[in-house]
Amino acid sequence: MRFSLTKRAIKIFTPRSQRLYSLTHSSSFSTSDSGGVSDDPEPESWRKTRGLLRCPANFSPLSPITFLERSAKVYRDQTSVWFGSVKHTWFQTYQRCLRLASSLTHLGISPGDVVAVLAPNVPAMLELHFAVPMAGLILCTLNTRLDPSTLSVLLEHSESNILFVDHQFLELAHKALDRLAKSDRSRKAPTIVLISQSNDEEEEDDSSSSNSFDYDYETLVKSGDNEFEVIKPRSEWDPISINYTSGTTSRPKGVVYSHRGAYLNSLATVFLHQMSVSPVYLWTVPMFHCNGWCLIWGVAAQGGTNICLRKVSPKLIFKNIAMHNVTHMGGAPTVLNMIVNSTETEHHKPLPRRVDVMTGGSPPLPMVLAKMEELGFNVSHLYGLTETYGPGTHCVWKQEWDSLCLEERSKLKARQGVQHLGLDGLEVKDPVTMETVPEDGVTMGEVMFRGNTVMSGYFKDLEATRKAFEGGWFHSGDLGVKHQDGYIEIKDRLKDVIISGGENISSVEVERVLCGHEAVLEAAVVARPDDHWGQTPCGFVKVKDGFDEVKPEEVIEFCRDRLPHYMAPKTIVFGELPKTSTGKMASNDARPLPKFGEWDVNDPATADGFTVIFSKAGEDKKTGRSTTKTNSQRKHDGDKPTVKKWLCFTFA
């Protein structure tokens, strides 16, 4: 069975409202044998059963905006959000979102239009996740760490008609809009709405005084109608948001989420986070990233309290945990590193109650886990992509593992685990044959997903959508293995495998060893061309404070003592590591990185940046210009031929 996207499966909405593509507006779907989607209003199973009827009494489109309406009734007077001195109840939040949605419909836009937001984790960002879809519009949250050029491209690509901007980023927004105006003079500039929310601890920011805007956020909230009738989706497959990928290996793509997928992933994430009623969630995950892992909607479903942070620091984390009795938080490994390596940590006793922490990205290191546990944090590992609405798997912990030593527990926690409730399938497959790999913890394949919490597709890129869904599975681009207990473990990005003398080297494995050195805070490993071996590992290292005297040779020797010599880095470069907004290591030339003077660096100790290594390695793999030897060359040179032939797919 081969999956194909039929015209019924994806529709392109034309002019008038300039809508995104959506799945068909039929309120019922069934999957055909060919992998397409049928819009037959009567399920096949009903045809032999009499007396059944689908109607408003037993069917309504799934949408996470219903969580807010329920919480306004069930948790009416409970706190929904804290931000410094700003405090709202769930009923107040519902009223504010109603009025904001009402005001949006009077700004000259039509249902299906896109509303962009450029803001940190402030209450307005949370409210817009409800108000925008309540007005029948589509939310597009933008990465606040992007440069004006990239932002202008995303604003143009998303066809955003309104741009909500926090005062902190108003100057950045204007630079992006200036570029947009120069590239397309015929296009009307988006309407700018200024968000001026601040808390008691923030310094005054007068950047907005010198930059123009069309509307003020609070004015729109106050002027709206309390009795506004929410514009619910006609179909649960209608788009609710566009999220642009972080672009670790390519240019960002617009990932479209449906109301249905957002609803289901919100609940699935609540389950994997083990959130009971009325959790207190500290926002250390950027809300612009996968709609805050869908937890903006998920916390609302449980009537929880959102503790908003404009910026993340160990001091603010500990302060807010103590002040608000935080139960849950999340973040990339960089957040955990920040906590355990901060001088603030030295002044804090173990927390009075456990705080559950979900971390995604590279697995937490044993020393980081030990320190976090000592402080009172319970760390769990999850994994997902923008295309899976954020978290798609979770390393479900088993009680019998508690008695294991720290090293063994760390190995288990490093795994990405099993699928959450929103997915129908999670497999590790050969991307060429589509055969599932053995559950031996050794054989690598590509991690693939299928189910209700996989994206609708890439906005305005049907070819990329088809490619991503080839064979009826979503191709993650990540290499992994599957263990005997069914848990998966990521080994590398498909594009980032290093092939040295015919041997496949996982950059993740090498990074894990590098980070075990007492002087290493963070590490990234990429391929470096080599005349003899084809490629060799090159390690980029950020050292901890107080370890400035460590030498590259020491780090290389440390790795050689713990890895086969061919896997150990041949080059070590010290400096700041470039990252995406989500804490992942950037490995492409789209990031603003420092530069090497020359590509072939003989003395790595004098190197002051990473651009050429990162971008060159990525370009070699995208274009197939790798200097890696072919099997015939290896045989001629006496090298061992590669037996993992499917990996040639990487260089095709």
XYZ file of C-alpha atoms in Angstrom:
652
model
C 0.000 0.000 0.000
C 1.467 3.348 -1.016
C 0.217 6.559 0.509
C -0.785 9.389 -1.778
C -2.248 12.804 -1.153
C -5.337 13.082 -3.301
C -7.255 16.215 -4.210
C -9.762 15.226 -1.586
C -7.060 15.023 1.035
C -5.739 18.532 0.481
C -7.583 21.558 -0.785
C -6.053 24.886 -1.725
C -8.301 27.782 -0.737
C -8.267 30.569 -3.265
C -8.389 34.355 -3.090
C -11.143 35.978 -1.220
C -10.049 34.826 2.224
C -6.588 33.628 1.097
C -7.002 30.504 3.185
C -4.393 27.860 3.719
C -4.900 24.411 2.434
C -7.095 22.263 4.623
C -8.351 18.769 4.612
C -11.790 18.390 3.062
C -14.648 20.132 4.850
C -16.659 16.985 5.251
C -17.222 16.373 8.934
C -16.481 12.677 8.550
C -13.485 10.875 7.133
C -12.520 7.333 6.395
C -9.190 6.081 5.114
C -9.281 4.237 1.823
C -7.122 1.237 1.011
C -5.042 3.368 -1.330
C -4.018 5.634 1.543
C -6.203 8.517 0.428
C -9.070 10.037 2.381
C -12.737 9.430 1.733
C -15.310 12.094 2.562
C -18.274 9.710 2.549
C -20.592 11.115 5.278
C -21.754 7.621 6.234
C -19.096 5.311 7.669
C -18.948 1.917 5.964
C -19.775 0.190 9.259
C -23.132 2.019 9.418
C -24.474 0.613 6.184
C -25.446 -2.686 7.785
C -26.784 -1.111 10.958
C -30.137 0.620 11.164
C -31.242 3.482 13.351
C -27.934 5.389 13.554
C -27.705 9.107 12.937
C -24.894 11.619 13.024
C -26.098 15.043 14.129
C -25.157 17.920 16.484
C -26.358 15.812 19.397
C -23.510 13.330 18.955
C -20.913 15.099 16.833
C -18.995 18.369 16.894
C -15.575 19.159 15.423
C -12.737 18.662 17.891
C -10.953 21.907 18.796
C -8.795 22.949 21.775
C -10.658 26.275 22.014
C -13.414 24.312 23.788
C -11.025 23.757 26.709
C -11.162 27.468 27.545
C -14.948 27.635 27.577
C -15.115 24.655 29.929
C -12.427 25.983 32.289
C -14.239 29.328 32.493
C -17.168 27.402 33.983
C -15.493 24.618 35.949
C -12.474 26.580 37.237
C -14.080 30.027 37.051
C -12.275 31.696 39.973
C -9.024 29.740 39.838
C -5.907 31.523 38.618
C -5.200 30.977 34.936
C -2.078 33.128 34.570
C 0.545 34.911 36.685
C 3.013 37.397 35.234
C 4.592 39.596 37.888
C 1.683 41.591 39.289
C -0.596 40.543 36.406
C -3.063 37.880 37.515
C -6.198 36.548 35.811
C -8.768 33.871 36.593
C -10.045 31.440 33.999
C -13.297 33.364 33.676
C -11.381 36.612 33.123
C -9.141 34.951 30.540
C -12.192 33.635 28.693
C -13.790 37.093 28.678
C -10.567 38.720 27.453
C -10.244 36.170 24.642
C -13.878 36.679 23.613
C -13.420 40.446 23.398
C -10.120 40.124 21.538
C -11.660 37.690 19.041
C -14.528 40.137 18.551
C -12.118 43.011 17.856
C -10.125 40.912 15.389
C -13.185 40.407 13.199
C -13.450 44.196 12.790
C -9.907 44.668 11.454
C -10.760 43.961 7.826
C -9.863 40.293 7.701
C -11.819 37.178 6.747
C -12.143 33.721 8.298
C -9.129 31.654 7.300
C -6.711 34.598 7.260
C -3.377 34.308 9.057
C -2.477 36.276 12.181
C 1.226 36.325 13.107
C 2.656 36.875 16.590
C 6.174 37.915 17.588
C 6.302 37.761 21.374
C 7.946 36.027 24.352
C 6.095 34.053 27.043
C 3.724 36.813 28.162
C -0.040 36.530 28.892
C -0.957 38.008 25.499
C 0.805 35.128 23.755
C -1.306 32.673 25.717
C -4.546 34.571 25.018
C -3.855 34.765 21.288
C -3.727 30.959 21.121
C -7.440 31.020 21.927
C -8.657 34.374 20.589
C -7.260 33.934 17.069
C -8.947 30.567 16.344
C -12.085 31.765 18.185
C -12.322 34.422 15.456
C -12.029 31.770 12.735
C -8.431 32.773 11.986
C -5.127 30.897 11.821
C -2.303 31.582 14.258
C 1.330 31.831 13.159
C 3.775 32.199 16.058
C 7.191 33.479 14.970
C 10.571 32.681 16.450
C 11.760 35.775 18.346
C 15.409 34.863 17.713
C 15.244 35.134 13.944
C 16.903 37.929 11.997
C 14.865 40.536 10.028
C 15.598 38.867 6.692
C 14.239 35.476 7.744
C 11.243 37.029 9.497
C 10.314 38.943 6.349
C 10.411 35.702 4.349
C 8.117 33.966 6.848
C 5.685 36.884 6.961
C 5.472 36.829 3.189
C 5.196 33.054 2.950
C 2.495 32.817 5.632
C 0.509 35.650 4.016
C -0.006 37.202 7.453
C -2.464 40.100 7.450
C -2.038 41.078 11.109
C 1.133 41.073 13.180
C 0.978 41.194 16.985
C 4.347 42.396 18.299
C 5.671 42.607 21.831
C 7.322 45.961 22.594
C 10.645 44.157 23.045
C 10.634 43.134 19.360
C 8.943 46.096 17.684
C 12.177 47.397 16.165
C 12.971 43.910 14.844
C 9.485 43.674 13.342
C 9.855 47.012 11.543
C 13.166 45.937 10.026
C 11.497 42.760 8.772
C 8.533 44.701 7.373
C 10.875 47.139 5.613
C 12.516 44.205 3.851
C 9.111 42.780 3.006
C 8.003 46.083 1.476
C 11.115 46.252 -0.710
C 10.668 42.688 -1.962
C 6.950 43.070 -2.759
C 5.763 46.658 -3.182
C 2.313 45.536 -4.312
C 1.583 43.743 -1.055
C -0.259 45.585 1.689
C 1.746 45.712 4.912
C 0.329 43.695 7.826
C -1.596 45.617 10.480
C 0.622 45.981 13.575
C -0.805 45.463 17.068
C 1.543 46.399 19.928
C 1.736 44.230 23.056
C 2.945 46.336 25.983
C 2.603 43.864 28.856
C 5.399 43.963 31.428
C 5.902 42.797 34.994
C 7.261 44.542 38.064
C 10.829 43.325 37.576
C 11.338 44.517 34.008
C 13.199 47.632 33.036
C 11.252 50.185 31.062
C 11.596 49.679 27.333
C 10.990 52.800 25.276
C 11.781 51.160 21.917
C 8.103 51.321 20.965
C 8.042 55.102 21.293
C 10.139 55.559 18.147
C 8.345 52.908 16.082
C 4.834 53.121 14.732
C 1.995 50.672 15.230
C -1.683 50.586 14.298
C -3.410 49.292 17.419
C -2.673 48.657 21.066
C -3.341 45.155 22.392
C -5.169 46.146 25.576
C -7.307 48.627 23.647
C -8.505 45.817 21.385
C -9.261 43.638 24.409
C -11.279 46.370 26.115
C -13.227 47.415 23.020
C -14.427 43.921 22.083
C -17.849 42.383 22.665
C -18.375 40.159 25.731
C -21.240 38.426 23.928
C -19.219 37.596 20.822
C -20.245 34.285 19.276
C -17.200 32.106 18.773
C -16.575 31.139 15.140
C -16.058 27.421 15.494
C -14.300 25.408 12.779
C -16.584 23.970 10.123
C -14.369 20.901 10.144
C -11.967 19.665 12.789
C -9.454 19.320 9.953
C -9.405 23.099 9.449
C -6.007 24.693 10.182
C -5.559 26.214 13.633
C -1.912 27.264 13.318
C 1.241 27.382 11.206
C 4.527 26.600 12.928
C 7.784 27.100 11.067
C 10.458 24.490 11.642
C 13.584 25.590 13.477
C 15.699 24.875 10.418
C 18.510 22.814 11.967
C 19.312 21.227 8.601
C 17.306 23.232 6.063
C 15.300 26.386 5.491
C 12.251 26.652 7.786
C 9.048 25.111 6.425
C 5.504 26.060 7.404
C 3.966 23.145 9.292
C 0.168 23.247 9.431
C -1.706 22.014 12.508
C -5.411 21.168 12.458
C -7.947 21.794 15.236
C -8.286 18.024 15.562
C -4.560 17.353 15.874
C -4.067 20.211 18.348
C -6.946 18.923 20.494
C -5.597 15.377 20.600
C -1.955 16.326 21.121
C -2.888 18.697 23.952
C -4.523 15.836 25.839
C -1.771 13.352 24.940
C 0.880 15.756 26.267
C -1.092 16.272 29.485
C -1.107 12.480 29.935
C 2.613 12.018 29.300
C 3.358 14.975 31.616
C 1.198 13.237 34.265
C -0.724 16.431 34.924
C -3.562 16.100 37.399
C -6.258 18.742 37.890
C -4.984 22.320 38.406
C -1.261 21.916 37.679
C 1.054 24.923 37.986
C 3.161 25.164 34.836
C 6.295 27.324 34.607
C 6.822 28.554 31.045
C 10.475 27.865 30.258
C 9.523 26.356 26.868
C 9.053 29.077 24.205
C 5.338 29.426 23.485
C 6.197 30.058 19.841
C 7.700 26.564 19.592
C 5.021 24.046 18.499
C 2.455 26.238 20.287
C 4.307 25.564 23.515
C 4.262 21.802 22.861
C 0.450 22.260 22.735
C 0.484 22.792 26.510
C -1.058 26.261 26.257
C -4.227 24.395 25.359
C -3.401 21.389 27.567
C -3.008 23.389 30.778
C -6.370 25.011 30.033
C -7.954 21.563 29.735
C -6.874 20.829 33.310
C -7.708 24.270 34.722
C -4.056 24.846 35.571
C -2.067 27.994 36.283
C 0.397 29.385 33.730
C 3.449 31.112 35.208
C 4.770 33.340 32.422
C 8.423 34.345 32.073
C 9.668 36.959 29.632
C 13.183 35.566 30.002
C 14.549 32.354 31.474
C 17.269 32.339 34.131
C 18.083 30.084 37.103
C 17.258 32.917 39.504
C 13.790 33.430 38.029
C 13.169 29.680 37.815
C 13.889 29.116 41.507
C 12.040 32.267 42.542
C 8.864 31.332 40.686
C 8.966 27.707 41.825
C 9.044 28.891 45.430
C 6.477 31.670 44.962
C 3.869 29.715 42.993
C 4.479 26.108 44.099
C 5.240 25.033 40.526
C 4.437 21.400 39.681
C 5.639 21.131 36.070
C 8.041 22.756 33.632
C 9.852 21.835 30.436
C 12.746 22.843 28.265
C 15.683 21.927 26.091
C 18.819 20.416 27.674
C 20.306 23.920 27.731
C 17.759 24.865 30.416
C 18.859 21.930 32.580
C 22.522 22.822 32.036
C 21.732 26.401 32.984
C 20.191 25.269 36.269
C 22.878 22.816 37.393
C 25.832 25.017 36.382
C 24.524 28.268 37.825
C 25.955 29.875 40.950
C 22.318 30.423 41.958
C 21.970 26.655 42.369
C 24.594 26.631 45.119
C 22.352 28.783 47.313
C 19.269 26.588 47.003
C 18.321 23.660 49.172
C 16.347 20.792 47.631
C 12.892 21.900 46.533
C 10.085 21.388 49.081
C 8.185 19.290 46.521
C 9.176 17.487 43.342
C 8.919 19.425 40.100
C 8.342 17.305 37.000
C 10.546 18.418 34.100
C 10.086 17.324 30.506
C 13.153 17.767 28.338
C 13.499 17.243 24.602
C 16.466 17.320 22.266
C 19.721 15.619 23.206
C 19.415 13.216 26.158
C 20.300 14.516 29.626
C 23.788 13.596 30.812
C 24.250 11.440 33.950
C 25.882 14.270 35.899
C 23.061 16.655 34.939
C 20.411 14.100 35.921
C 22.109 13.472 39.259
C 22.275 17.169 40.104
C 18.690 17.815 38.988
C 17.454 14.917 41.127
C 19.486 16.199 44.062
C 17.801 19.605 43.709
C 14.328 18.046 43.658
C 13.527 17.832 39.940
C 12.163 14.684 38.308
C 13.456 14.695 34.720
C 11.737 12.784 31.909
C 12.845 12.559 28.303
C 10.544 13.104 25.339
C 11.014 13.403 21.610
C 9.161 14.886 18.697
C 9.327 17.350 15.844
C 7.411 20.397 14.723
C 5.671 18.025 12.315
C 4.349 15.923 15.232
C 2.926 18.889 17.166
C 5.957 18.756 19.445
C 6.208 15.728 21.761
C 5.362 12.447 20.064
C 7.173 9.973 22.290
C 7.975 9.704 25.972
C 10.472 7.585 27.872
C 7.840 6.044 30.133
C 9.569 5.250 33.406
C 9.132 1.865 35.072
C 9.220 1.433 38.830
C 11.688 -1.446 38.710
C 14.281 0.885 37.190
C 14.436 2.989 40.374
C 16.796 0.520 42.041
C 19.392 0.748 39.265
C 22.602 2.757 39.609
C 22.768 6.300 38.233
C 24.684 5.247 35.118
C 22.120 2.584 34.193
C 19.190 4.883 34.945
C 20.780 7.570 32.774
C 21.141 5.136 29.870
C 17.463 4.251 30.127
C 16.383 7.887 30.450
C 18.467 8.800 27.409
C 16.112 6.794 25.217
C 13.257 8.568 23.459
C 10.805 5.868 24.470
C 7.419 4.923 23.102
C 4.627 6.718 21.262
C 2.105 8.779 23.198
C -1.661 8.297 23.027
C -2.170 10.568 20.018
C -0.166 8.402 17.637
C -1.145 5.188 15.908
C 2.343 4.028 15.017
C 6.027 4.594 15.769
C 8.595 2.497 13.934
C 12.246 2.453 12.943
C 12.443 1.535 9.260
C 14.888 1.272 6.399
C 13.905 4.397 4.406
C 14.516 2.670 1.064
C 12.820 -0.705 1.541
C 10.403 0.504 4.271
C 11.163 -2.695 6.188
C 11.048 -2.416 9.990
C 14.468 -2.970 11.585
C 14.999 -5.711 14.205
C 14.400 -4.780 17.855
C 18.036 -5.391 18.757
C 19.155 -1.927 19.864
C 21.856 -1.991 17.182
C 20.390 -1.906 13.678
C 19.750 1.670 12.653
C 16.882 2.953 10.565
C 14.819 6.092 10.135
C 12.290 6.920 12.857
C 8.801 7.170 11.358
C 5.423 8.243 12.734
C 1.797 7.839 11.787
C -1.379 8.867 13.552
C -3.711 11.686 14.517
C -1.010 14.018 15.817
C 1.054 14.249 12.653
C 0.851 17.546 10.742
C -1.621 18.191 7.932
C 1.319 19.087 5.688
C 3.720 21.861 4.696
C 2.034 25.138 3.790
C 2.166 25.778 0.020
C 4.582 22.887 -0.540
C 2.662 19.830 -1.701
C 5.806 18.195 -3.083
C 7.526 18.326 0.318
C 4.335 17.060 1.974
C 4.149 14.065 -0.349
C 7.812 13.290 0.215
C 7.418 13.504 4.000
C 4.447 11.088 3.894
C 5.924 8.635 1.396
C 4.920 5.052 2.070
C 2.124 6.044 4.433
C 4.460 7.157 7.223
C 5.886 10.511 8.255
C 9.656 10.433 7.728
C 11.372 12.194 10.635
C 14.855 12.347 9.125
C 16.214 10.992 12.420
C 18.225 7.788 12.679
C 17.522 5.489 15.566
C 17.350 1.953 16.888
C 14.609 -0.012 18.596
C 15.357 -1.961 21.753
C 13.867 -5.294 22.777
C 11.359 -3.595 25.073
C 10.039 -1.517 22.156
C 11.688 1.746 23.249
C 13.381 3.734 20.487
C 16.651 5.611 20.833
C 17.799 8.368 18.484
C 21.324 7.992 17.197
C 21.624 10.854 14.713
C 20.023 12.987 12.049
C 19.890 11.110 8.741
C 21.867 13.972 7.174
C 24.436 14.063 9.968
C 25.853 10.537 9.979
C 29.632 10.618 9.574
C 31.125 7.937 7.311
C 34.818 7.435 7.955
C 36.649 4.764 5.977
C 33.362 2.985 5.339
C 32.336 2.978 9.010
C 29.180 4.785 10.098
C 29.734 7.099 13.060
C 26.858 8.503 15.088
C 27.601 12.116 15.989
C 25.233 11.741 18.966
C 27.357 8.911 20.413
C 30.531 10.984 20.102
C 28.820 14.041 21.609
C 27.718 11.955 24.581
C 31.308 10.928 25.317
C 32.607 14.474 24.828
C 30.089 15.784 27.356
C 31.416 13.296 29.889
C 34.664 15.276 30.162
C 34.735 17.383 33.315
C 35.590 20.551 31.357
C 32.884 20.224 28.692
C 29.574 22.040 29.086
C 28.177 21.412 25.589
C 29.423 19.705 22.445
C 28.488 19.241 18.802
C 30.120 16.848 16.344
C 30.060 17.149 12.555
C 31.845 15.578 9.586
C 35.065 17.115 8.324
C 36.398 16.112 4.868
C 39.544 13.989 4.993
C 41.719 13.025 2.022
C 42.309 9.508 3.310
C 39.220 8.539 5.329
C 36.634 10.544 3.412
C 35.323 12.128 6.611
C 36.467 12.350 10.223
C 34.627 13.622 13.321
C 35.202 17.252 14.258
C 34.093 18.295 17.732
C 32.962 21.776 18.737
C 33.101 22.348 22.464
C 31.912 24.975 24.902
C 33.897 24.640 28.128
C 32.632 25.265 31.638
C 33.684 28.319 33.609
C 37.053 27.754 35.246
C 38.329 25.288 32.627
C 39.844 27.739 30.156
C 43.237 25.996 30.292
C 42.011 22.680 28.920
C 43.734 21.705 25.665
C 42.229 20.055 22.548
C 44.682 17.142 22.835
C 43.384 16.332 26.321
C 39.798 16.151 25.095
C 40.761 14.002 22.092
C 42.690 11.608 24.340
C 39.691 11.417 26.687
C 37.508 10.327 23.768
C 40.073 7.805 22.493
C 40.038 6.120 25.910
C 36.272 5.616 25.634
C 35.585 5.106 21.928
C 37.035 3.133 19.016
C 39.769 5.353 17.605
C 37.977 5.888 14.300
C 35.029 7.391 16.227
C 37.095 9.795 18.328
C 37.277 13.402 17.053
C 40.423 14.234 15.103
C 39.786 17.954 15.605
C 38.475 19.929 18.588
C 37.449 23.584 18.405
C 36.533 25.636 21.480
C 33.929 28.415 21.455
C 30.221 29.264 21.717
C 27.954 26.752 20.029
C 25.286 28.033 17.624
C 21.761 26.896 18.490
C 18.248 27.109 17.177
C 15.501 28.700 19.273
C 14.646 25.341 20.827
C 18.143 24.601 22.092
C 19.076 22.251 19.256
C 22.484 22.601 17.663
C 22.344 24.561 14.420
C 24.141 22.797 11.593
C 23.481 24.819 8.484
C 24.501 28.063 6.871
C 21.168 29.753 7.628
C 22.390 30.621 11.129
C 24.437 33.794 11.780
C 27.658 32.062 12.857
C 31.270 33.272 13.181
C 33.625 32.292 10.359
C 36.803 30.314 9.845
C 39.469 32.121 7.856
C 40.095 28.982 5.767
C 38.208 25.736 5.254
C 41.186 23.444 5.872
C 42.255 24.499 9.360
C 45.612 23.062 10.396
C 45.658 24.527 13.881
C 42.192 24.171 15.458
C 43.304 26.095 18.534
C 43.369 29.280 16.449
C 39.922 28.782 14.927
C 37.303 31.254 16.074
C 34.055 29.931 14.670
C 32.034 27.216 13.029
C 30.311 28.380 9.835
C 32.439 26.642 7.239
C 32.492 23.281 8.999
C 28.756 23.298 9.722
C 27.576 24.619 6.367
C 30.119 22.740 4.240
C 29.327 19.408 5.885
C 25.619 19.994 5.432
C 26.049 21.092 1.801
C 28.137 18.024 0.946
C 25.326 15.807 2.171
C 22.559 17.733 0.442
C 24.329 17.752 -2.939
C 26.075 14.391 -2.772
C 29.516 15.995 -3.112
C 30.867 14.060 -0.158
C 34.482 12.949 -0.369
C 33.537 9.615 1.179
C 34.999 6.641 -0.709
C 32.826 4.318 -2.742
C 32.869 0.574 -2.008
C 35.085 -0.055 -5.044
C 37.576 2.533 -3.797
C 37.543 0.974 -0.326
C 38.215 -2.470 -1.797
C 41.102 -1.088 -3.885
C 42.587 0.617 -0.807
C 42.130 -2.420 1.402
C 39.384 -0.788 3.466
C 36.307 -2.578 4.714
C 33.274 -2.054 2.405
C 30.161 -0.651 4.025
C 27.410 -3.200 4.624
C 24.721 -0.704 5.611
C 23.782 0.007 2.020
C 20.581 1.812 2.865
C 22.621 4.669 4.312
C 23.592 5.542 0.754
C 20.132 7.091 0.687
C 21.626 9.994 2.624
C 23.927 10.919 -0.218
C 21.627 10.262 -3.124
